[in-house]
Coordinates of C-alpha atoms and ligand atoms in Angstrom, one line a residue:
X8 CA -13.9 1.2 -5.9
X9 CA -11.4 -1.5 -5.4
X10 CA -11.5 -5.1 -6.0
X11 CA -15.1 -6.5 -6.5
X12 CA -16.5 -8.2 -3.7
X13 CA -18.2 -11.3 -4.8
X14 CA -22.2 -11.0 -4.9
X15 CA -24.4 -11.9 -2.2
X16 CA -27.3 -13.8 -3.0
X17 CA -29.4 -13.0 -5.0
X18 CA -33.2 -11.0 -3.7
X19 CA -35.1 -14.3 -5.4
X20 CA -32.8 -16.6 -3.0
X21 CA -34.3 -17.6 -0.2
X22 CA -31.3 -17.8 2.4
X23 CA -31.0 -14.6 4.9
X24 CA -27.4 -12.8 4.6
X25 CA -26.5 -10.2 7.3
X26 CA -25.6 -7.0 6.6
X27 CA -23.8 -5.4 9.3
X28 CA -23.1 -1.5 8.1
X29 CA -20.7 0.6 10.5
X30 CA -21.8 4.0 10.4
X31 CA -25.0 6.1 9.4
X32 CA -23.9 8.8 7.7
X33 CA -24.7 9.6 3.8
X34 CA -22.8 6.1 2.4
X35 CA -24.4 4.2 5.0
X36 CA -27.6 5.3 4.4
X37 CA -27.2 5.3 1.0
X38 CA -25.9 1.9 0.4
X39 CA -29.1 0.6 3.2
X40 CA -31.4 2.6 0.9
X41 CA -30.0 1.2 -2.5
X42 CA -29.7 -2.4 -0.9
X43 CA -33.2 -2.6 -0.5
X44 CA -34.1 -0.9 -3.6
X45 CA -32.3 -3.7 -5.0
X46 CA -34.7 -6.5 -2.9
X47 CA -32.4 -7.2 0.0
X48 CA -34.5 -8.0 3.0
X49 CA -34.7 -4.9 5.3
X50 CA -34.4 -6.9 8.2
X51 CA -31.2 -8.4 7.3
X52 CA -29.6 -5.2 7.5
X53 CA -28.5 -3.1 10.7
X54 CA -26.5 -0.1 10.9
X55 CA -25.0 0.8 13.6
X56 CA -24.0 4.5 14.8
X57 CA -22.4 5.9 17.1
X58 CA -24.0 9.6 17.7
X59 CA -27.1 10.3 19.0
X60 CA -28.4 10.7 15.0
X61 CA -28.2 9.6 11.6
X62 CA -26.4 12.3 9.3
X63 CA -22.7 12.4 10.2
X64 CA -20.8 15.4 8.1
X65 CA -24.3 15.9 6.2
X66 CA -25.5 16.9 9.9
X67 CA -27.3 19.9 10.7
X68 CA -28.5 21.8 13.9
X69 CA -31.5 24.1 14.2
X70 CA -31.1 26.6 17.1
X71 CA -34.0 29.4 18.0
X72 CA -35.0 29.2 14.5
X73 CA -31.6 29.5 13.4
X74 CA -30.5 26.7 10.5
X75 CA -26.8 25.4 9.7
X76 CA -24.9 22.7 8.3
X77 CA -22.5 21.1 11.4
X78 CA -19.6 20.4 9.3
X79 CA -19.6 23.9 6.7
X80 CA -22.5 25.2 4.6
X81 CA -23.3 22.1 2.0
X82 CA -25.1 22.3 -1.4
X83 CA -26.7 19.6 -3.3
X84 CA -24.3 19.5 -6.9
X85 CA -23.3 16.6 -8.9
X86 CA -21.6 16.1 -12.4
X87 CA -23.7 12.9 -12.1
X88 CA -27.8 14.0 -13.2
X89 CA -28.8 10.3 -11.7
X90 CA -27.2 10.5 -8.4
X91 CA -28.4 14.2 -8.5
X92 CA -31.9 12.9 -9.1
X93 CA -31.6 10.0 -6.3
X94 CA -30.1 12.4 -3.6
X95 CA -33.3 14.8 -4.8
X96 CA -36.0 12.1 -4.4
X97 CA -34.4 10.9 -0.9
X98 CA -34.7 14.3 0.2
X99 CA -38.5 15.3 -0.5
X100 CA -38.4 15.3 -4.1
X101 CA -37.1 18.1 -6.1
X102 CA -39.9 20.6 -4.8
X103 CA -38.5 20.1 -1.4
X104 CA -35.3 22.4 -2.7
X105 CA -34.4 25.6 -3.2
X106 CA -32.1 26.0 -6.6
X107 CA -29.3 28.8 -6.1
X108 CA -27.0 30.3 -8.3
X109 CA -23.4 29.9 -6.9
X110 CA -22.0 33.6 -6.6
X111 CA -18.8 33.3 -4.7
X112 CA -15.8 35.5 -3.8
X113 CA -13.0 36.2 -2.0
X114 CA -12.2 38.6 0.8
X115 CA -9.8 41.4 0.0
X116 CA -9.3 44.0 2.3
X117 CA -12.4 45.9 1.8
X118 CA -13.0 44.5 -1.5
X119 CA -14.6 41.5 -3.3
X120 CA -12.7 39.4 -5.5
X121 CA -14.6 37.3 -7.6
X122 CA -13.8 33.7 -7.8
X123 CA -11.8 31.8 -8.7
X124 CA -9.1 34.4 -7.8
X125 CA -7.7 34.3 -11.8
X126 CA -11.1 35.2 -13.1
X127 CA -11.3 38.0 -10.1
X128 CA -7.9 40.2 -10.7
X129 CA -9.7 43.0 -12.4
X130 CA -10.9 43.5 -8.9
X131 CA -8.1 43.3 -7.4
X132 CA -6.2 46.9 -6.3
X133 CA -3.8 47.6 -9.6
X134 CA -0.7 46.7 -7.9
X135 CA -1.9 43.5 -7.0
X136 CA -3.7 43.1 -9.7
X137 CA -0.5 43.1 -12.2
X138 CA 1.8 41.3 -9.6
X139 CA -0.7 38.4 -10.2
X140 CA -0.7 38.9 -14.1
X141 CA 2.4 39.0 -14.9
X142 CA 3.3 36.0 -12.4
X143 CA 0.3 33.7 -14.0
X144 CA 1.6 35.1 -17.8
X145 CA 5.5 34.3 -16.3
X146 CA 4.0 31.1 -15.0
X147 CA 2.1 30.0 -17.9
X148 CA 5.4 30.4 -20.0
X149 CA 7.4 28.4 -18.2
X150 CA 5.1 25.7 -18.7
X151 CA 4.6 26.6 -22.6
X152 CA 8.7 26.6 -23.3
X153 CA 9.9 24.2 -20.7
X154 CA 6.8 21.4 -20.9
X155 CA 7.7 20.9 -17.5
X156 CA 5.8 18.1 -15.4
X157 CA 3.3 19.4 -12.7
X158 CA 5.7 19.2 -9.4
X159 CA 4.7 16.9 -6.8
X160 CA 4.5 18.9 -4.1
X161 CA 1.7 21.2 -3.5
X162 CA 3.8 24.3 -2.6
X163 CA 6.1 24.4 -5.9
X164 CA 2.7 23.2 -7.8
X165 CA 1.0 26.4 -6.4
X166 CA 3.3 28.9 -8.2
X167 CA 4.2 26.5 -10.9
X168 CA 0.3 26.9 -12.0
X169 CA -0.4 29.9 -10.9
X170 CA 2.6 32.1 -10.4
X171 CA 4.2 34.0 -7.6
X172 CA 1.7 36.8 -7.5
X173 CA -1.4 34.6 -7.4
X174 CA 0.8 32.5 -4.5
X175 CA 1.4 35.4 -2.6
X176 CA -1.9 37.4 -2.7
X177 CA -4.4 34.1 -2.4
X178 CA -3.3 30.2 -2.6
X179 CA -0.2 30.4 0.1
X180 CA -1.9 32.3 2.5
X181 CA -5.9 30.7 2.0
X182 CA -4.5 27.0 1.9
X183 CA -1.7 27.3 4.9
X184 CA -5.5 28.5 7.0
X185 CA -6.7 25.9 5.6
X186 CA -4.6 22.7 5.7
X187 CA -2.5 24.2 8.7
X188 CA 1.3 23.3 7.8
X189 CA 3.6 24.3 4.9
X190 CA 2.4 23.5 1.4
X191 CA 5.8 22.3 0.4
X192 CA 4.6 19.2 3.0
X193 CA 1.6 18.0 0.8
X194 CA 1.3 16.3 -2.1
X195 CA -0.3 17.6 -5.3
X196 CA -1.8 14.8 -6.8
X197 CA -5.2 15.7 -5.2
X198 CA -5.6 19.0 -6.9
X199 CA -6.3 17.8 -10.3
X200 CA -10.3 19.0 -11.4
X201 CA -10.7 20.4 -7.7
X202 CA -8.8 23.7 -8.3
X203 CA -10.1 25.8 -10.8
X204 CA -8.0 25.6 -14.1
X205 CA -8.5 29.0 -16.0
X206 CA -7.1 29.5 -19.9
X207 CA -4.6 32.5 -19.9
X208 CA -6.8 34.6 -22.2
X209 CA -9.5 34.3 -20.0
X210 CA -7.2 35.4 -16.7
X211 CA -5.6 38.5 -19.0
X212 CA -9.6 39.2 -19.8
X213 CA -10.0 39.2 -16.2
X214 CA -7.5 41.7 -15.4
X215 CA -8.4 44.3 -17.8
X216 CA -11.9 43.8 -16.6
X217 CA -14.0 41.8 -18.9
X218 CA -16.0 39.2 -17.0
X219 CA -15.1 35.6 -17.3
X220 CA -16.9 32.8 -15.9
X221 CA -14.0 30.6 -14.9
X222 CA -15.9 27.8 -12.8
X223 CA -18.6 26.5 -13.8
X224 CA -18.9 23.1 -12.3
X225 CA -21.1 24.2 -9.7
X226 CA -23.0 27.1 -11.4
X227 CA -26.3 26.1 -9.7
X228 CA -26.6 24.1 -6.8
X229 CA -29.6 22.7 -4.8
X230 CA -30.6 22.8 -1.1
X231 CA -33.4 21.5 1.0
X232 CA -36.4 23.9 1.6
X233 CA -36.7 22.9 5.2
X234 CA -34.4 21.2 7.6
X235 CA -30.5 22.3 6.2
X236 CA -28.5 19.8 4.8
X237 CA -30.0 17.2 6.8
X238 CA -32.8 16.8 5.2
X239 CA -31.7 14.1 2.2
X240 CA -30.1 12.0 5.0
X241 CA -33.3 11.9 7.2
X242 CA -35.0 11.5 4.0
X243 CA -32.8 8.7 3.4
X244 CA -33.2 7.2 7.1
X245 CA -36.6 7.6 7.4
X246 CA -37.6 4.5 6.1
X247 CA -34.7 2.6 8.0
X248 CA -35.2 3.9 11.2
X249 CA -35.5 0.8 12.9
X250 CA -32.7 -0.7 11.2
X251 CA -30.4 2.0 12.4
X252 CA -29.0 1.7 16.0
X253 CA -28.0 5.1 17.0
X254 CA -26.3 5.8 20.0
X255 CA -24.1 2.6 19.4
X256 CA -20.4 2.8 19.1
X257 CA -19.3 -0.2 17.8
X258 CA -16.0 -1.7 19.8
X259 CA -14.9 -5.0 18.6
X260 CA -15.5 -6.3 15.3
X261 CA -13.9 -10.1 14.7
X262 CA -13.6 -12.8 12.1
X263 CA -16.0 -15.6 12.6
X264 CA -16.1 -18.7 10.0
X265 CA -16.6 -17.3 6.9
X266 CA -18.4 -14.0 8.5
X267 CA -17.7 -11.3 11.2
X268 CA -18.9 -10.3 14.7
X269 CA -20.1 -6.9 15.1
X270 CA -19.7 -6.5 19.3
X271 CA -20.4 -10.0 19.4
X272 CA -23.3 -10.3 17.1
X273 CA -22.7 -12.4 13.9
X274 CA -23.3 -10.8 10.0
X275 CA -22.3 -12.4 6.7
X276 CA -20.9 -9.1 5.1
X277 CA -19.3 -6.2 7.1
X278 CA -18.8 -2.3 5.0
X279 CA -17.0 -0.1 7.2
X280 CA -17.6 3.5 7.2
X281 CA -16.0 4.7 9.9
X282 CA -12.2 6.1 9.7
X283 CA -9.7 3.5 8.3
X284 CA -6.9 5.4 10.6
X285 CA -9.4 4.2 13.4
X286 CA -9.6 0.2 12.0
X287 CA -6.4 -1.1 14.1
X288 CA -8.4 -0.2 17.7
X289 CA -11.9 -1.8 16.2
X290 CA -11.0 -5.0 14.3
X291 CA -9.3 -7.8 15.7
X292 CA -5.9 -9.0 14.2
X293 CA -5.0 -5.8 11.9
X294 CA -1.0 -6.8 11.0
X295 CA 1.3 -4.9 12.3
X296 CA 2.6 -3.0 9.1
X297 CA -0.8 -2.2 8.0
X298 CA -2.0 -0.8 11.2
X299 CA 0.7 1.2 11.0
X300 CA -0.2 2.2 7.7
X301 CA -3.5 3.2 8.8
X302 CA -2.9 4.9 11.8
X303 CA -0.7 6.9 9.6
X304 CA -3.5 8.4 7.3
X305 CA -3.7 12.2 8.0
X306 CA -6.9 14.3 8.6
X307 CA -8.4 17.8 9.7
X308 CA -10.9 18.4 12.3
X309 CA -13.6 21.1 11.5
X310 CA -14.8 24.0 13.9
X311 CA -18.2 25.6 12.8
X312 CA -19.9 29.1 14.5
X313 CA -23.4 29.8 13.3
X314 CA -23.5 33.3 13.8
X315 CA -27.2 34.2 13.9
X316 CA -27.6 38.3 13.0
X317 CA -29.9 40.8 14.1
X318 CA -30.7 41.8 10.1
X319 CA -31.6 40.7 6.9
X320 CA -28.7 42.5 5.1
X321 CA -26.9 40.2 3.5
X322 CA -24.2 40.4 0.3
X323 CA -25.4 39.0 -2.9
X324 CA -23.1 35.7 -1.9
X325 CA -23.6 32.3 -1.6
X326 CA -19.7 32.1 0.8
X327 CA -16.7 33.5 0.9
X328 CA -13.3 33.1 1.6
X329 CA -11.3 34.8 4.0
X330 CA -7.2 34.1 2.9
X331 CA -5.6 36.5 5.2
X332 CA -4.7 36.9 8.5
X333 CA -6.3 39.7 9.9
X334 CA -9.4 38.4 9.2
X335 CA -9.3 35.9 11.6
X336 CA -8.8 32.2 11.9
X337 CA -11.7 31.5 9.8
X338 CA -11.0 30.0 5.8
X339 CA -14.4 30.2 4.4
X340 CA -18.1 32.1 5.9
X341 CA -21.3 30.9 4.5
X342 CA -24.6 32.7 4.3
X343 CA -27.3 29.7 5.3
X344 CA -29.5 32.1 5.4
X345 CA -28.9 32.6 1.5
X346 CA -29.2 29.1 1.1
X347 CA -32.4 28.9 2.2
X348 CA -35.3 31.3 3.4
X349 CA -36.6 29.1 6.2
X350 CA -32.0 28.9 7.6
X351 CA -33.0 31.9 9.6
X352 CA -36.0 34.1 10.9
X353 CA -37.7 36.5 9.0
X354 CA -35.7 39.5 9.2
X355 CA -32.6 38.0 10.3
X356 CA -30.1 36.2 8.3
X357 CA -27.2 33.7 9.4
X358 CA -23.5 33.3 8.5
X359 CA -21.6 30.4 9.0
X360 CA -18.1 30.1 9.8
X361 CA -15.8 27.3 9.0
X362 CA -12.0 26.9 11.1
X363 CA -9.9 23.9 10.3
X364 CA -7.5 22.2 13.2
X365 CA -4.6 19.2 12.8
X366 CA -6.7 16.1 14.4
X367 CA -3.8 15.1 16.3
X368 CA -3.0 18.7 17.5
X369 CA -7.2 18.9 18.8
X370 CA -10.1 21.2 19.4
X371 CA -9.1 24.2 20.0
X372 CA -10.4 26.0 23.3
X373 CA -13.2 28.3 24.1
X374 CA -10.8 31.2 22.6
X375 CA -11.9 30.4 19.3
X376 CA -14.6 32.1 18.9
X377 CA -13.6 35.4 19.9
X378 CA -10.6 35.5 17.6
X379 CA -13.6 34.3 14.6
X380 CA -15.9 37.6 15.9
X381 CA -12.8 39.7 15.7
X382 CA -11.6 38.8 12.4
X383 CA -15.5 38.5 11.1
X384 CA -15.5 42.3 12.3
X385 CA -12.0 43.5 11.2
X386 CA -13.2 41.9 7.8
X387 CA -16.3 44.0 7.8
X388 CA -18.4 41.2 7.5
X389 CA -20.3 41.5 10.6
X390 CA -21.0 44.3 13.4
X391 CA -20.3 42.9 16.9
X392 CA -23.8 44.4 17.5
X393 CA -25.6 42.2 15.3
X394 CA -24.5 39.5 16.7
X395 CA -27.4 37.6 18.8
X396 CA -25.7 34.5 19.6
X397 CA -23.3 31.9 18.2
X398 CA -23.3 28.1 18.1
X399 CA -20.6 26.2 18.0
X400 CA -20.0 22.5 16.5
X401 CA -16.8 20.2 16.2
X402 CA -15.7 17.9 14.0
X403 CA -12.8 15.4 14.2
X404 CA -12.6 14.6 11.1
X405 CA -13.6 16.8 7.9
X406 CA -10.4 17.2 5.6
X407 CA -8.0 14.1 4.2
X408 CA -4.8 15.6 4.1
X409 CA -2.4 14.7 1.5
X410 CA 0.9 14.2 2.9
X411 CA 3.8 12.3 1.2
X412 CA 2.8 8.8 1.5
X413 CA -0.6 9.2 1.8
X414 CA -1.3 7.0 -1.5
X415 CA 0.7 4.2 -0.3
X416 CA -0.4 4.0 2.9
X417 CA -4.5 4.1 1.6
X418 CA -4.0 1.2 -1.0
X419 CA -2.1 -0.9 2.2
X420 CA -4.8 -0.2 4.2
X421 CA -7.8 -1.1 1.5
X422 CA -5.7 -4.0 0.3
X423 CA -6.1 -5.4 3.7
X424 CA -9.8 -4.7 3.8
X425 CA -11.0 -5.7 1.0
X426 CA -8.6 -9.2 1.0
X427 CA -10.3 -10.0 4.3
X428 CA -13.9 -9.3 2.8
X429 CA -14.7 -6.2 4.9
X430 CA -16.0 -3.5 3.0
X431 CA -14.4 0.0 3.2
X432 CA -16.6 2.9 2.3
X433 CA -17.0 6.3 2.7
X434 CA -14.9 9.9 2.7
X435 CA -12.9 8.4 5.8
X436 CA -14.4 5.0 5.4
X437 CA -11.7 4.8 1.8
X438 CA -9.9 8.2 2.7
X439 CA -10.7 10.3 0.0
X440 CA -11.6 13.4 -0.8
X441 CA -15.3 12.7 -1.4
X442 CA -18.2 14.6 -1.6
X443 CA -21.8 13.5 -0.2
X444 CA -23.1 12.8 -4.2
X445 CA -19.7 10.7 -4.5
X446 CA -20.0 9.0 -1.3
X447 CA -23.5 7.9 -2.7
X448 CA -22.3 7.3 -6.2
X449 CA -19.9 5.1 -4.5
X450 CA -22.7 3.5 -2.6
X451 CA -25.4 2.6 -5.0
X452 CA -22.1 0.7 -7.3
X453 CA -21.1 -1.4 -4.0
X454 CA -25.2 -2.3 -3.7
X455 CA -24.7 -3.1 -7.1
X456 CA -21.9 -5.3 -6.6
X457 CA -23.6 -6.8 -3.8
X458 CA -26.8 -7.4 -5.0
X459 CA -26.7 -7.7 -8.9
X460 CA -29.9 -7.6 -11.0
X461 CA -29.9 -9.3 -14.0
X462 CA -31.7 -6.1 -15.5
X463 CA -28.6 -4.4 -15.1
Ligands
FAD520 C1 -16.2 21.6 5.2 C2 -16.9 20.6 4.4 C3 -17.7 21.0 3.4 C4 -18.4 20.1 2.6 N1 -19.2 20.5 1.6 C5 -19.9 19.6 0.9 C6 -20.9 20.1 0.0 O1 -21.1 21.3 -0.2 N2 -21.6 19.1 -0.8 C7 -21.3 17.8 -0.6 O2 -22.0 17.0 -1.2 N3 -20.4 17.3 0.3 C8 -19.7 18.2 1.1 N4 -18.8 17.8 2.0 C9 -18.5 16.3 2.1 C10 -19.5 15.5 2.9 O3 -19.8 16.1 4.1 C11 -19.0 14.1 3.0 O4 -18.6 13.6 1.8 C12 -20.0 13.1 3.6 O5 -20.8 13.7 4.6 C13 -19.3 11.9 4.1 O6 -20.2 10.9 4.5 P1 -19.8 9.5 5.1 O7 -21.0 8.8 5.4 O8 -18.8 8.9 4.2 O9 -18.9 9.8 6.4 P2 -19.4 10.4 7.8 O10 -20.4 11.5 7.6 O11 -18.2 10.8 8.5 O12 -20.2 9.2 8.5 C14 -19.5 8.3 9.3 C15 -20.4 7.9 10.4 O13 -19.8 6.9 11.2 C16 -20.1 7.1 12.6 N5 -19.1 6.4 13.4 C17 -17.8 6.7 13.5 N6 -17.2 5.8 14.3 C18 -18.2 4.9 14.6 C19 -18.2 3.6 15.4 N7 -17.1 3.2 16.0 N8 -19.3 3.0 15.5 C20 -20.5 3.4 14.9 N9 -20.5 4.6 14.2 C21 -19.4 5.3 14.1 C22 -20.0 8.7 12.7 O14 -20.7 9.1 13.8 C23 -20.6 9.1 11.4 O15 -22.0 9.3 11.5 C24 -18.2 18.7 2.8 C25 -17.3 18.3 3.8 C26 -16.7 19.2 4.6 C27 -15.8 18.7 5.8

């Protein structure tokens, strides 16, 4: 978090102080929930939202029986067993989930490539599968004789880590679908304990075939019985409801005395979860330069097809990902229906398809989803016949995108906030590459701040 925002009164103090919380997805919900938890009054809270329900990128849709995450197939995971626990307990309790080994791969012409890709070369045709070797060994070193600094850019960082072959055969190809530009325009500094970082003896095990485990951060993950994704955020709204005003797009928010206005109505404290690049257009009096900054902040928008199937056969996979062209426009494919029983019908199973887009480029058309069939086919992951219907759901935002400047242009931006005592929090609400557990994490310290106990 940033700078410390002083506390508000205490729960024994008897004064009422308005809480005025833009946006109910999982930080908003979660920093309602821990607020009260902590004693602040219920009724001094509101959160206002601007779709139709509570949930944002923890969404999900149920359609003809048919279960799937709006923005990507979630799991429940946390390096964090208390914010694991909390998420859990807002959710139904840890009986209300289904625990899952992660079993992951890549998509390889007709094959399966285990992930991460380094631990997966021994499935890999031989060609390839020494064209990757001997770049990662060639790679590695370089590093070793040269003790050269991690490159800034993503691109040079790519084969500095990982070597041409590796480049070539998976991360060019599966993070150009994926962050849609040239990898020599982002920055690297986000990469660091998000992409896998396998010893050498375990990657020249791999190639020779001897299993390695490679990733084990998310070995098991958890995710609701009933409901998709959704379920810990209803869980978490459920007792909130009539705090939250859905349907509510908040226009205007303006300094008043020592508070704010919300569309005209008056609150003591302000946290803003909504996109910083969108803070200019919302609050009054944003200085020039740091608009600017903000404005500036790059993002992805998200397409997702449920593609409900006419069969239970599913592979042993939790997703996959798709790096190469000819299979389509898609980067990943989930299997809800491997996520949990109740994600599909009996007898039928569910994939779900991810496709990112530049924000400022848009949606793409109807067209989309014809060119995701085609590739799913070409890929051998589906029969066209199977195929009972789709569903399709947008996103505007789902990826930060590190660009050059990125950094700078964030701290301007939160500077500002937090200097005029509005509270930025959130993946878009700080511009980070959150997940949900980290959004709450994130949430339960600012209740913290905001309401300290003196138990803790
Ligand atoms: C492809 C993908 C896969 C992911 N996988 C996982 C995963 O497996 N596990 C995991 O834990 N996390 C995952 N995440 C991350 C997770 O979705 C986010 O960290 C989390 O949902 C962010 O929650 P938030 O509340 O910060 O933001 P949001 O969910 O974006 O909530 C912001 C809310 O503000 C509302 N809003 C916007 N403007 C206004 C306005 N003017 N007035 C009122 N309301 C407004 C929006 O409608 C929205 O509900 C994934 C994300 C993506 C994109």
């Amino acid at each position: 978090m940033g700078r410390t925002p002083p506390p508000i009164l205490a729960a024994h103090q008897s004064l009422p102080v308005k809480i005025a919380i833009l946006g109910a997805g999982v930080s908003g919900l979660a920093l309602a929930r821990a607020l009260v938890e902590r004693g602040h009054p219920r009724e001094d809270l509101t959160l206002f939202e601007a779709a139709s329900k509570a949930g944002g990128l923890c969404g999900s849709r149920t359609v003809d029986g048919y279960t799937y995450d709006v923005a990507g197939g979630h799991i429940l995971f946390s390096k964090d067993p208390e914010v694991l626990a909390w998420m859990q307990e807002a959710g139904g309790g840890p009986e209300a989930f289904e625990r899952r080994d992660r079993n992951t791969a890549i998509r390889f012409g007709e094959r399966w490539v285990r992930y991460p890709f380094e631990n997966g070369l021994g499935d890999l045709p031989p060609e390839a599968n020494f064209e990757c070797l001997a770049g990662y060994v060639h790679a590695w070193h370089e590093r070793q004789a040269s003790g050269s600094e991690a490159p800034a850019d993503f691109g040079s960082w790519v084969r500095w880590r990982f070597g041409d072959g590796i480049a070539r055969h998976f991360m060019d190809p599966y993070n150009e679908k994926i962050w849609k530009r040239p990898l020599t325009g982002l920055t690297s500094d986000w990469v660091a304990g998000r992409v896998p970082d396998a010893p050498v003896e375990d990657v020249l095990r791999a190639s020779i075939g001897i299993r390695t485990e490679g990733y084990v951060h998310q070995a098991i993950f958890w995710y609701p019985k009933r409901g998709g994704f959704q379920a810990i955020t209803d869980g978490m709204a459920s007792d909130l409801s009539d705090r939250i005003r859905l349907g509510t797009r908040v226009e205007r928010v303006a300094r008043a005395g020592e508070g704010w206005t919300v569309d005209g109505e008056a609150f003591d404290r302000v946290v803003v979860t909504t996109p910083l690049d969108l803070v200019p257009r919302m609050v009054e009096g944003v200085p020039s330069d740091v608009a600017e900054a903000m404005e500036g902040l790059e993002s992805n928008g998200l397409t997702t097809f449920l593609v409900a199937l006419d069969t239970d056969e599913q592979p042993d996979l939790s997703w996959a990902y798709l790096p190469h062209h000819d299979q389509g426009p898609a980067n990943r494919v989930t299997w809800m229906s491997s996520y949990a029983t109740a994600n599909a019908p009996e007898g039928r199973s569910s994939l779900l398809v991810e496709v990112t887009w530049p924000r400022l480029a848009g949606r793409p058309g109807p067209e989309l989803e014809e060119e995701v069939l085609a590739g799913l086919a070409h890929a051998g992951l589906i029969r066209r016949e199977q195929v009972l219907f789709t569903d399709r759901s947008d996103q505007e935002r789902a990826y930060v995108v590190y660009v050059p400047g990125h950094a700078e242009r964030r701290r301007a931006a939160l500077e500002w906030m937090e200097g005029e005592g509005l509270l930025p929090l959130g993946r878009f609400g700080r511009y980070d590459y959150d997940n949900s557990d980290q959004c709450v994490a994130k949430a339960r310290a600012l209740a913290a701040e905001l309401v300290p106990r003196s138990d803790t």
